[in-house]
mmCIF file of C-alpha atoms and ligand atoms in Angstrom:
data_model
loop_
_atom_site.group_PDB
_atom_site.id
_atom_site.type_symbol
_atom_site.label_atom_id
_atom_site.label_comp_id
_atom_site.label_asym_id
_atom_site.label_seq_id
_atom_site.Cartn_x
_atom_site.Cartn_y
_atom_site.Cartn_z
ATOM 1 C CA MET W 141 0.000 0.000 0.000
ATOM 2 C CA ARG W 142 1.394 3.412 -0.987
ATOM 3 C CA LEU W 143 0.111 6.976 -0.785
ATOM 4 C CA ILE W 144 -1.145 9.146 -3.656
ATOM 5 C CA GLY W 145 -3.305 12.285 -3.868
ATOM 6 C CA GLY W 146 -4.452 14.173 -0.762
ATOM 7 C CA ALA W 147 -3.007 11.722 1.759
ATOM 8 C CA ALA W 148 0.376 11.986 0.042
ATOM 9 C CA ILE W 149 0.181 15.805 -0.013
ATOM 10 C CA ASP W 150 -0.502 15.798 3.748
ATOM 11 C CA LYS W 151 2.373 13.462 4.541
ATOM 12 C CA HIS W 152 4.990 14.283 1.883
ATOM 13 C CA ARG W 153 3.835 17.561 0.334
ATOM 14 C CA ASN W 154 3.802 15.675 -2.960
ATOM 15 C CA PRO W 155 0.691 14.070 -4.565
ATOM 16 C CA LEU W 156 2.875 11.349 -6.087
ATOM 17 C CA PRO W 157 5.910 10.662 -3.873
ATOM 18 C CA PRO W 158 8.893 8.913 -5.503
ATOM 19 C CA GLU W 159 8.432 5.860 -3.261
ATOM 20 C CA THR W 160 4.908 5.399 -4.652
ATOM 21 C CA VAL W 161 6.227 5.615 -8.204
ATOM 22 C CA ALA W 162 8.984 3.116 -7.415
ATOM 23 C CA ALA W 163 6.534 0.626 -5.867
ATOM 24 C CA CYS W 164 4.149 0.925 -8.832
ATOM 25 C CA MET W 165 6.930 0.499 -11.387
ATOM 26 C CA ASP W 166 7.996 -2.594 -9.504
ATOM 27 C CA SER W 167 4.500 -4.152 -9.535
ATOM 28 C CA GLU W 168 2.582 -6.197 -12.070
ATOM 29 C CA ALA W 169 -0.545 -4.199 -11.370
ATOM 30 C CA VAL W 170 -1.650 -1.108 -9.485
ATOM 31 C CA PHE W 171 -5.052 -0.964 -7.785
ATOM 32 C CA LEU W 172 -6.047 2.607 -7.071
ATOM 33 C CA GLY W 173 -8.521 4.246 -4.728
ATOM 34 C CA ALA W 174 -9.973 7.526 -5.992
ATOM 35 C CA VAL W 175 -8.200 10.847 -5.402
ATOM 36 C CA GLY W 176 -9.517 14.307 -4.562
ATOM 37 C CA GLY W 177 -11.557 15.981 -1.845
ATOM 38 C CA PRO W 178 -12.596 19.400 -0.523
ATOM 39 C CA LYS W 179 -9.539 19.667 1.703
ATOM 40 C CA TRP W 180 -7.309 19.857 -1.386
ATOM 41 C CA SER W 181 -9.614 21.399 -3.934
ATOM 42 C CA ASP W 182 -8.548 25.039 -3.874
ATOM 43 C CA PRO W 183 -8.208 25.692 -7.613
ATOM 44 C CA HIS W 184 -5.180 27.911 -6.966
ATOM 45 C CA ALA W 185 -3.311 25.331 -4.922
ATOM 46 C CA MET W 186 0.028 24.319 -6.370
ATOM 47 C CA LEU W 187 -0.377 20.760 -5.151
ATOM 48 C CA ARG W 188 -3.499 18.986 -6.295
ATOM 49 C CA PRO W 189 -4.374 15.318 -5.745
ATOM 50 C CA GLU W 190 -5.423 14.930 -9.402
ATOM 51 C CA LYS W 191 -1.917 15.854 -10.482
ATOM 52 C CA GLY W 192 -0.643 12.723 -8.753
ATOM 53 C CA LEU W 193 -3.050 10.525 -10.680
ATOM 54 C CA LEU W 194 -2.179 12.098 -14.035
ATOM 55 C CA GLU W 195 1.523 11.688 -13.333
ATOM 56 C CA LEU W 196 1.028 8.079 -12.336
ATOM 57 C CA ARG W 197 -0.865 7.315 -15.561
ATOM 58 C CA SER W 198 1.907 9.018 -17.475
ATOM 59 C CA VAL W 199 4.888 7.340 -15.795
ATOM 60 C CA LEU W 200 3.256 3.932 -16.098
ATOM 61 C CA GLY W 201 2.648 4.648 -19.805
ATOM 62 C CA VAL W 202 -0.932 3.404 -19.536
ATOM 63 C CA TYR W 203 -2.329 5.173 -22.567
ATOM 64 C CA ALA W 204 -5.370 2.936 -23.134
ATOM 65 C CA ASN W 205 -8.155 3.291 -20.601
ATOM 66 C CA LEU W 206 -10.829 0.615 -21.045
ATOM 67 C CA ARG W 207 -14.198 1.503 -19.547
ATOM 68 C CA PRO W 208 -16.807 -1.209 -20.094
ATOM 69 C CA VAL W 209 -20.470 -0.289 -19.689
ATOM 70 C CA GLN W 210 -22.844 -3.194 -19.245
ATOM 71 C CA VAL W 211 -26.461 -2.838 -18.344
ATOM 72 C CA LEU W 212 -27.596 -5.623 -16.038
ATOM 73 C CA ASP W 213 -31.250 -6.529 -16.505
ATOM 74 C CA GLU W 214 -31.821 -6.245 -12.750
ATOM 75 C CA LEU W 215 -30.594 -2.644 -12.752
ATOM 76 C CA ILE W 216 -32.529 -1.323 -15.716
ATOM 77 C CA ASP W 217 -34.899 0.454 -13.373
ATOM 78 C CA ALA W 218 -31.980 2.139 -11.578
ATOM 79 C CA SER W 219 -31.253 4.083 -14.775
ATOM 80 C CA PRO W 220 -33.171 7.272 -15.532
ATOM 81 C CA LEU W 221 -33.524 6.052 -19.120
ATOM 82 C CA LYS W 222 -36.502 4.107 -20.425
ATOM 83 C CA ARG W 223 -36.221 0.321 -20.403
ATOM 84 C CA GLU W 224 -36.552 -0.068 -24.195
ATOM 85 C CA TYR W 225 -33.327 1.863 -24.780
ATOM 86 C CA LEU W 226 -31.324 -0.160 -22.283
ATOM 87 C CA THR W 227 -31.950 -3.843 -22.833
ATOM 88 C CA GLY W 228 -28.745 -5.602 -23.856
ATOM 89 C CA VAL W 229 -26.506 -2.514 -23.797
ATOM 90 C CA ASP W 230 -22.897 -3.721 -23.760
ATOM 91 C CA LEU W 231 -20.288 -1.233 -24.897
ATOM 92 C CA ILE W 232 -16.743 -0.341 -24.033
ATOM 93 C CA VAL W 233 -15.135 3.063 -24.248
ATOM 94 C CA VAL W 234 -11.421 3.097 -25.057
ATOM 95 C CA ARG W 235 -10.251 6.448 -23.756
ATOM 96 C CA GLU W 236 -6.816 7.823 -24.692
ATOM 97 C CA LEU W 237 -5.301 8.497 -21.270
ATOM 98 C CA THR W 238 -1.855 10.057 -21.461
ATOM 99 C CA GLY W 239 -2.207 12.824 -24.049
ATOM 100 C CA GLY W 240 -4.411 15.696 -25.176
ATOM 101 C CA ILE W 241 -5.478 18.687 -23.166
ATOM 102 C CA TYR W 242 -4.841 16.935 -19.840
ATOM 103 C CA PHE W 243 -1.115 16.995 -20.480
ATOM 104 C CA GLY W 244 -0.487 20.061 -22.676
ATOM 105 C CA LYS W 245 1.171 23.215 -21.415
ATOM 106 C CA LYS W 246 -1.013 25.455 -19.224
ATOM 107 C CA THR W 247 -0.698 29.181 -18.779
ATOM 108 C CA ARG W 248 -2.446 31.617 -16.492
ATOM 109 C CA ASP W 249 -2.173 35.262 -15.615
ATOM 110 C CA GLU W 250 -4.650 37.752 -14.202
ATOM 111 C CA THR W 251 -7.012 37.853 -17.144
ATOM 112 C CA VAL W 252 -6.105 35.077 -19.516
ATOM 113 C CA ALA W 253 -5.617 31.338 -19.280
ATOM 114 C CA SER W 254 -4.847 28.581 -21.776
ATOM 115 C CA ASP W 255 -4.619 24.791 -21.963
ATOM 116 C CA LEU W 256 -2.827 23.312 -24.922
ATOM 117 C CA CYS W 257 -4.404 20.255 -26.547
ATOM 118 C CA ILE W 258 -1.756 18.326 -28.421
ATOM 119 C CA TYR W 259 -1.756 14.894 -30.081
ATOM 120 C CA HIS W 260 0.981 13.115 -31.990
ATOM 121 C CA THR W 261 0.249 10.672 -34.794
ATOM 122 C CA HIS W 262 1.842 7.771 -32.913
ATOM 123 C CA GLU W 263 -0.391 8.377 -29.877
ATOM 124 C CA ILE W 264 -3.473 8.146 -32.070
ATOM 125 C CA GLU W 265 -2.224 5.099 -33.983
ATOM 126 C CA ARG W 266 -1.591 3.026 -30.875
ATOM 127 C CA ILE W 267 -4.922 3.771 -29.189
ATOM 128 C CA VAL W 268 -6.871 3.101 -32.381
ATOM 129 C CA ARG W 269 -5.102 -0.249 -32.750
ATOM 130 C CA VAL W 270 -6.014 -1.210 -29.173
ATOM 131 C CA ALA W 271 -9.650 -0.311 -29.796
ATOM 132 C CA ALA W 272 -9.800 -2.027 -33.184
ATOM 133 C CA ARG W 273 -8.299 -5.272 -31.844
ATOM 134 C CA LEU W 274 -10.817 -5.205 -29.023
ATOM 135 C CA ALA W 275 -13.672 -4.703 -31.488
ATOM 136 C CA GLY W 276 -12.377 -7.753 -33.389
ATOM 137 C CA GLU W 277 -12.809 -9.839 -30.220
ATOM 138 C CA ARG W 278 -16.325 -8.483 -29.693
ATOM 139 C CA ARG W 279 -19.006 -7.519 -32.230
ATOM 140 C CA ASN W 280 -16.671 -6.033 -34.870
ATOM 141 C CA LYS W 281 -18.032 -2.516 -34.523
ATOM 142 C CA LEU W 282 -15.891 0.521 -33.834
ATOM 143 C CA CYS W 283 -17.016 4.107 -33.400
ATOM 144 C CA SER W 284 -14.442 6.921 -33.268
ATOM 145 C CA ILE W 285 -15.495 10.173 -31.613
ATOM 146 C CA ASP W 286 -13.865 13.542 -32.288
ATOM 147 C CA LYS W 287 -14.640 17.205 -32.922
ATOM 148 C CA ALA W 288 -13.101 17.428 -36.395
ATOM 149 C CA ASN W 289 -15.375 20.278 -37.469
ATOM 150 C CA ILE W 290 -13.556 22.555 -35.006
ATOM 151 C CA LEU W 291 -10.349 21.137 -33.565
ATOM 152 C CA GLU W 292 -7.103 20.592 -35.455
ATOM 153 C CA THR W 293 -6.172 17.743 -33.083
ATOM 154 C CA SER W 294 -9.466 16.079 -34.024
ATOM 155 C CA ARG W 295 -8.736 16.481 -37.735
ATOM 156 C CA LEU W 296 -5.435 14.670 -37.219
ATOM 157 C CA TRP W 297 -7.285 12.103 -35.076
ATOM 158 C CA ARG W 298 -9.750 11.464 -37.878
ATOM 159 C CA ASP W 299 -7.114 11.212 -40.655
ATOM 160 C CA VAL W 300 -4.998 8.769 -38.654
ATOM 161 C CA THR W 301 -8.006 6.718 -37.538
ATOM 162 C CA ASP W 302 -9.389 6.422 -41.066
ATOM 163 C CA ARG W 303 -5.999 5.340 -42.406
ATOM 164 C CA ILE W 304 -5.347 2.715 -39.716
ATOM 165 C CA LEU W 305 -8.830 1.256 -39.914
ATOM 166 C CA GLU W 306 -8.875 1.093 -43.691
ATOM 167 C CA ARG W 307 -5.428 -0.496 -44.007
ATOM 168 C CA GLU W 308 -5.242 -2.740 -40.976
ATOM 169 C CA PHE W 309 -8.821 -3.506 -39.955
ATOM 170 C CA PRO W 310 -10.943 -3.540 -43.139
ATOM 171 C CA GLU W 311 -13.220 -6.197 -41.623
ATOM 172 C CA LEU W 312 -14.592 -3.841 -38.967
ATOM 173 C CA GLU W 313 -17.838 -1.949 -39.299
ATOM 174 C CA THR W 314 -16.794 1.615 -38.502
ATOM 175 C CA GLU W 315 -18.527 4.853 -37.687
ATOM 176 C CA THR W 316 -17.303 8.365 -36.879
ATOM 177 C CA LEU W 317 -19.257 10.799 -34.726
ATOM 178 C CA LEU W 318 -18.712 14.349 -33.553
ATOM 179 C CA VAL W 319 -18.601 14.429 -29.775
ATOM 180 C CA ASP W 320 -21.691 16.588 -29.317
ATOM 181 C CA ALA W 321 -23.773 14.271 -31.489
ATOM 182 C CA ALA W 322 -22.200 11.257 -29.781
ATOM 183 C CA ALA W 323 -23.376 12.543 -26.391
ATOM 184 C CA MET W 324 -26.898 12.436 -27.774
ATOM 185 C CA HIS W 325 -26.573 9.085 -29.577
ATOM 186 C CA LEU W 326 -25.292 7.465 -26.373
ATOM 187 C CA LEU W 327 -28.696 8.141 -24.867
ATOM 188 C CA SER W 328 -30.901 7.681 -27.940
ATOM 189 C CA ARG W 329 -29.358 4.421 -29.241
ATOM 190 C CA PRO W 330 -26.873 3.046 -26.673
ATOM 191 C CA GLY W 331 -27.451 -0.524 -27.848
ATOM 192 C CA ASP W 332 -25.867 0.244 -31.241
ATOM 193 C CA PHE W 333 -22.398 0.794 -29.778
ATOM 194 C CA ASP W 334 -19.787 -1.901 -29.345
ATOM 195 C CA VAL W 335 -16.335 -0.282 -29.019
ATOM 196 C CA ILE W 336 -15.926 3.492 -28.855
ATOM 197 C CA VAL W 337 -12.503 5.109 -29.186
ATOM 198 C CA THR W 338 -11.909 8.722 -28.283
ATOM 199 C CA GLU W 339 -9.416 11.238 -26.927
ATOM 200 C CA ASN W 340 -8.714 11.912 -23.273
ATOM 201 C CA MET W 341 -11.185 14.631 -22.297
ATOM 202 C CA PHE W 342 -14.058 13.448 -24.493
ATOM 203 C CA GLY W 343 -13.614 9.977 -22.962
ATOM 204 C CA ASP W 344 -13.708 11.414 -19.453
ATOM 205 C CA ILE W 345 -16.971 13.228 -20.086
ATOM 206 C CA LEU W 346 -18.713 10.545 -22.153
ATOM 207 C CA THR W 347 -18.016 7.779 -19.625
ATOM 208 C CA ASP W 348 -19.658 9.675 -16.782
ATOM 209 C CA GLU W 349 -22.630 10.070 -19.109
ATOM 210 C CA ALA W 350 -22.534 6.393 -20.099
ATOM 211 C CA SER W 351 -22.450 5.304 -16.462
ATOM 212 C CA MET W 352 -26.064 6.363 -16.134
ATOM 213 C CA LEU W 353 -26.990 3.627 -18.606
ATOM 214 C CA ALA W 354 -25.647 1.125 -16.078
ATOM 215 C CA GLY W 355 -27.615 2.794 -13.284
ATOM 216 C CA SER W 356 -24.828 4.523 -11.377
ATOM 217 C CA LEU W 357 -21.319 5.897 -11.627
ATOM 218 C CA GLY W 358 -20.526 3.483 -8.821
ATOM 219 C CA MET W 359 -20.950 0.475 -11.114
ATOM 220 C CA LEU W 360 -18.222 1.151 -13.662
ATOM 221 C CA PRO W 361 -14.704 -0.294 -13.517
ATOM 222 C CA SER W 362 -11.702 0.637 -15.599
ATOM 223 C CA ALA W 363 -8.373 -0.768 -16.692
ATOM 224 C CA SER W 364 -5.540 1.394 -17.968
ATOM 225 C CA LEU W 365 -3.000 -0.432 -20.070
ATOM 226 C CA GLY W 366 0.153 0.314 -22.008
ATOM 227 C CA ASP W 367 2.392 -1.897 -24.101
ATOM 228 C CA SER W 368 3.050 -4.457 -21.359
ATOM 229 C CA THR W 369 0.659 -6.390 -19.138
ATOM 230 C CA ARG W 370 1.275 -3.974 -16.255
ATOM 231 C CA GLY W 371 -1.874 -1.982 -15.662
ATOM 232 C CA LEU W 372 -3.541 0.567 -13.416
ATOM 233 C CA TYR W 373 -7.036 -0.341 -12.195
ATOM 234 C CA GLU W 374 -9.564 2.033 -10.709
ATOM 235 C CA PRO W 375 -13.315 2.550 -10.702
ATOM 236 C CA ILE W 376 -14.307 5.490 -12.927
ATOM 237 C CA HIS W 377 -15.900 7.358 -10.032
ATOM 238 C CA GLY W 378 -14.138 9.913 -7.878
ATOM 239 C CA SER W 379 -13.655 9.928 -4.109
ATOM 240 C CA ALA W 380 -17.269 10.986 -3.389
ATOM 241 C CA PRO W 381 -16.288 13.186 -0.403
ATOM 242 C CA ASP W 382 -19.954 13.943 0.282
ATOM 243 C CA ILE W 383 -20.527 10.383 1.458
ATOM 244 C CA ALA W 384 -17.059 9.603 2.850
ATOM 245 C CA GLY W 385 -16.950 7.479 6.001
ATOM 246 C CA ARG W 386 -20.651 6.557 5.957
ATOM 247 C CA ASP W 387 -20.332 3.012 4.609
ATOM 248 C CA ILE W 388 -22.855 3.657 1.847
ATOM 249 C CA ALA W 389 -20.704 3.865 -1.302
ATOM 250 C CA ASN W 390 -21.201 1.300 -4.055
ATOM 251 C CA PRO W 391 -18.177 -1.035 -4.118
ATOM 252 C CA CYS W 392 -19.124 -2.724 -7.433
ATOM 253 C CA GLY W 393 -17.001 -0.474 -9.673
ATOM 254 C CA ALA W 394 -13.926 -1.031 -7.516
ATOM 255 C CA ILE W 395 -14.481 -4.787 -7.235
ATOM 256 C CA ALA W 396 -15.099 -5.082 -10.985
ATOM 257 C CA SER W 397 -11.815 -3.182 -11.494
ATOM 258 C CA ALA W 398 -10.089 -5.865 -9.431
ATOM 259 C CA ALA W 399 -11.593 -8.447 -11.797
ATOM 260 C CA MET W 400 -10.090 -6.555 -14.744
ATOM 261 C CA LEU W 401 -6.751 -6.576 -12.903
ATOM 262 C CA LEU W 402 -6.897 -10.367 -12.557
ATOM 263 C CA ARG W 403 -7.683 -10.742 -16.260
ATOM 264 C CA HIS W 404 -5.403 -8.209 -17.916
ATOM 265 C CA SER W 405 -2.325 -8.068 -15.687
ATOM 266 C CA LEU W 406 -2.252 -11.470 -13.995
ATOM 267 C CA GLY W 407 -3.725 -13.637 -16.760
ATOM 268 C CA LEU W 408 -6.277 -15.103 -14.310
ATOM 269 C CA ASP W 409 -9.239 -15.175 -16.636
ATOM 270 C CA ASP W 410 -11.341 -17.746 -14.763
ATOM 271 C CA GLU W 411 -10.846 -15.909 -11.477
ATOM 272 C CA ALA W 412 -11.808 -12.600 -13.127
ATOM 273 C CA THR W 413 -14.974 -14.145 -14.510
ATOM 274 C CA ALA W 414 -15.771 -15.589 -11.075
ATOM 275 C CA VAL W 415 -15.550 -12.138 -9.487
ATOM 276 C CA GLU W 416 -17.755 -10.616 -12.187
ATOM 277 C CA LYS W 417 -20.295 -13.413 -11.736
ATOM 278 C CA ALA W 418 -20.303 -12.848 -7.968
ATOM 279 C CA ILE W 419 -21.107 -9.150 -8.479
ATOM 280 C CA ARG W 420 -23.982 -10.088 -10.777
ATOM 281 C CA ALA W 421 -25.197 -12.750 -8.357
ATOM 282 C CA ALA W 422 -25.250 -10.320 -5.415
ATOM 283 C CA ILE W 423 -27.299 -7.876 -7.470
ATOM 284 C CA ALA W 424 -29.561 -10.619 -8.790
ATOM 285 C CA GLY W 425 -30.029 -11.656 -5.142
ATOM 286 C CA GLY W 426 -31.395 -8.206 -4.368
ATOM 287 C CA ALA W 427 -28.396 -6.489 -2.767
ATOM 288 C CA ARG W 428 -28.386 -2.806 -3.673
ATOM 289 C CA THR W 429 -26.398 0.110 -2.305
ATOM 290 C CA ALA W 430 -28.186 3.459 -1.974
ATOM 291 C CA ASP W 431 -27.220 4.673 -5.455
ATOM 292 C CA ILE W 432 -28.978 1.763 -7.191
ATOM 293 C CA VAL W 433 -31.753 0.890 -4.781
ATOM 294 C CA ALA W 434 -35.305 0.739 -6.140
ATOM 295 C CA GLU W 435 -37.881 3.075 -4.643
ATOM 296 C CA GLY W 436 -39.314 1.675 -1.426
ATOM 297 C CA ASP W 437 -36.507 -0.914 -1.007
ATOM 298 C CA ILE W 438 -33.895 -0.842 1.718
ATOM 299 C CA ALA W 439 -30.302 -0.185 0.689
ATOM 300 C CA VAL W 440 -27.432 -2.270 2.037
ATOM 301 C CA SER W 441 -24.158 -0.792 3.281
ATOM 302 C CA THR W 442 -20.838 -0.940 1.437
ATOM 303 C CA THR W 443 -19.702 -3.647 3.848
ATOM 304 C CA GLU W 444 -22.847 -5.724 3.380
ATOM 305 C CA MET W 445 -22.690 -5.415 -0.416
ATOM 306 C CA THR W 446 -19.045 -6.493 -0.366
ATOM 307 C CA ASP W 447 -19.803 -9.416 1.969
ATOM 308 C CA ARG W 448 -22.584 -10.590 -0.350
ATOM 309 C CA ILE W 449 -20.271 -10.452 -3.351
ATOM 310 C CA VAL W 450 -17.533 -12.339 -1.498
ATOM 311 C CA ALA W 451 -20.059 -14.936 -0.301
ATOM 312 C CA GLY W 452 -21.100 -15.534 -3.915
ATOM 313 C CA LEU W 453 -17.569 -16.274 -5.118
ATOM 314 C CA THR W 454 -17.329 -19.841 -6.319
HETATM 315 C C1 IPM L 131 -11.521 9.921 -14.219
HETATM 316 C C2 IPM L 131 -11.441 11.114 -13.291
HETATM 317 C C3 IPM L 131 -10.061 11.757 -13.419
HETATM 318 C C4 IPM L 131 -9.900 12.228 -14.861
HETATM 319 C C5 IPM L 131 -9.755 12.887 -12.427
HETATM 320 C C6 IPM L 131 -9.957 12.463 -10.997
HETATM 321 C C7 IPM L 131 -8.375 13.432 -12.632
HETATM 322 O O1 IPM L 131 -12.461 12.008 -13.566
HETATM 323 O O2 IPM L 131 -10.681 9.018 -14.095
HETATM 324 O O3 IPM L 131 -12.424 9.891 -15.054
HETATM 325 O O4 IPM L 131 -10.356 13.321 -15.202
HETATM 326 O O5 IPM L 131 -9.307 11.481 -15.651
HETATM 327 MG MG1 MG L 132 -13.879 11.276 -14.951
#
């Protein structure tokens, strides 16, 4: 166990201390709790917890962030969307994680601020290949999302994506959407999507949106991978400071991230599937944390939900 984010700022005045980096580099997989909280959220602070997470993603070289969104039948009513849009939704967003506006140069003075969004061809090529290979193992459909009507980085994104897909993955059924339209299509026809590939910030925003298909932000896991099997695993939700310490958070996203860790970094496919089945079984058995509980039902605590999942492991 090593510190990152706010706890690391408090102890070491550094959101990503060197000893944390060393331990992560020396590990086959990194399992991460969320960072951030009101104590460290002064926008003018030099040291921010989020900076530690971005640096960790960068030093680990985990450029491909896989965010699967599955709608479980039992949770359809937890989503604000109508049932007919949700049945059978099973998509995965492949978010570019170590480039774009998150990592470009920032400037700020009294009256003007800027964030540089920059993408290199090789960064686009490698993420598109990851997404395309994944589509080949699934339903052979790939949708690339950009803002090529406005952004130069998106025009490069589109040129590179078209070239790679045409030359290397002609068998895939492909689609390109502008991000604003994609935000709408995700709600109006979520069942049409299989694999979505997009740049860092669009992926951040669209996956919070997509989590509502699954009923709650608390349900979604993620795996961040680079060129080796070493990966960084974290639920897509943040630290939820508003409910901290109350034993009511949904542990499913974190536990499902551990399943992804078993599969992608440790090669333990059967064990990963067993964990995923146990999550489904607990939900099928009626266990629901507050974020996914049906009206009139009683929510279980984080501890109880976790115990039910563990009890269902076979
Ligand atoms: C996420 C989070 C992070 C991000 C924050 C905490 C830096 O929102 O993983 O989606 O923006 O990438
Ligand atoms: Mg996010």
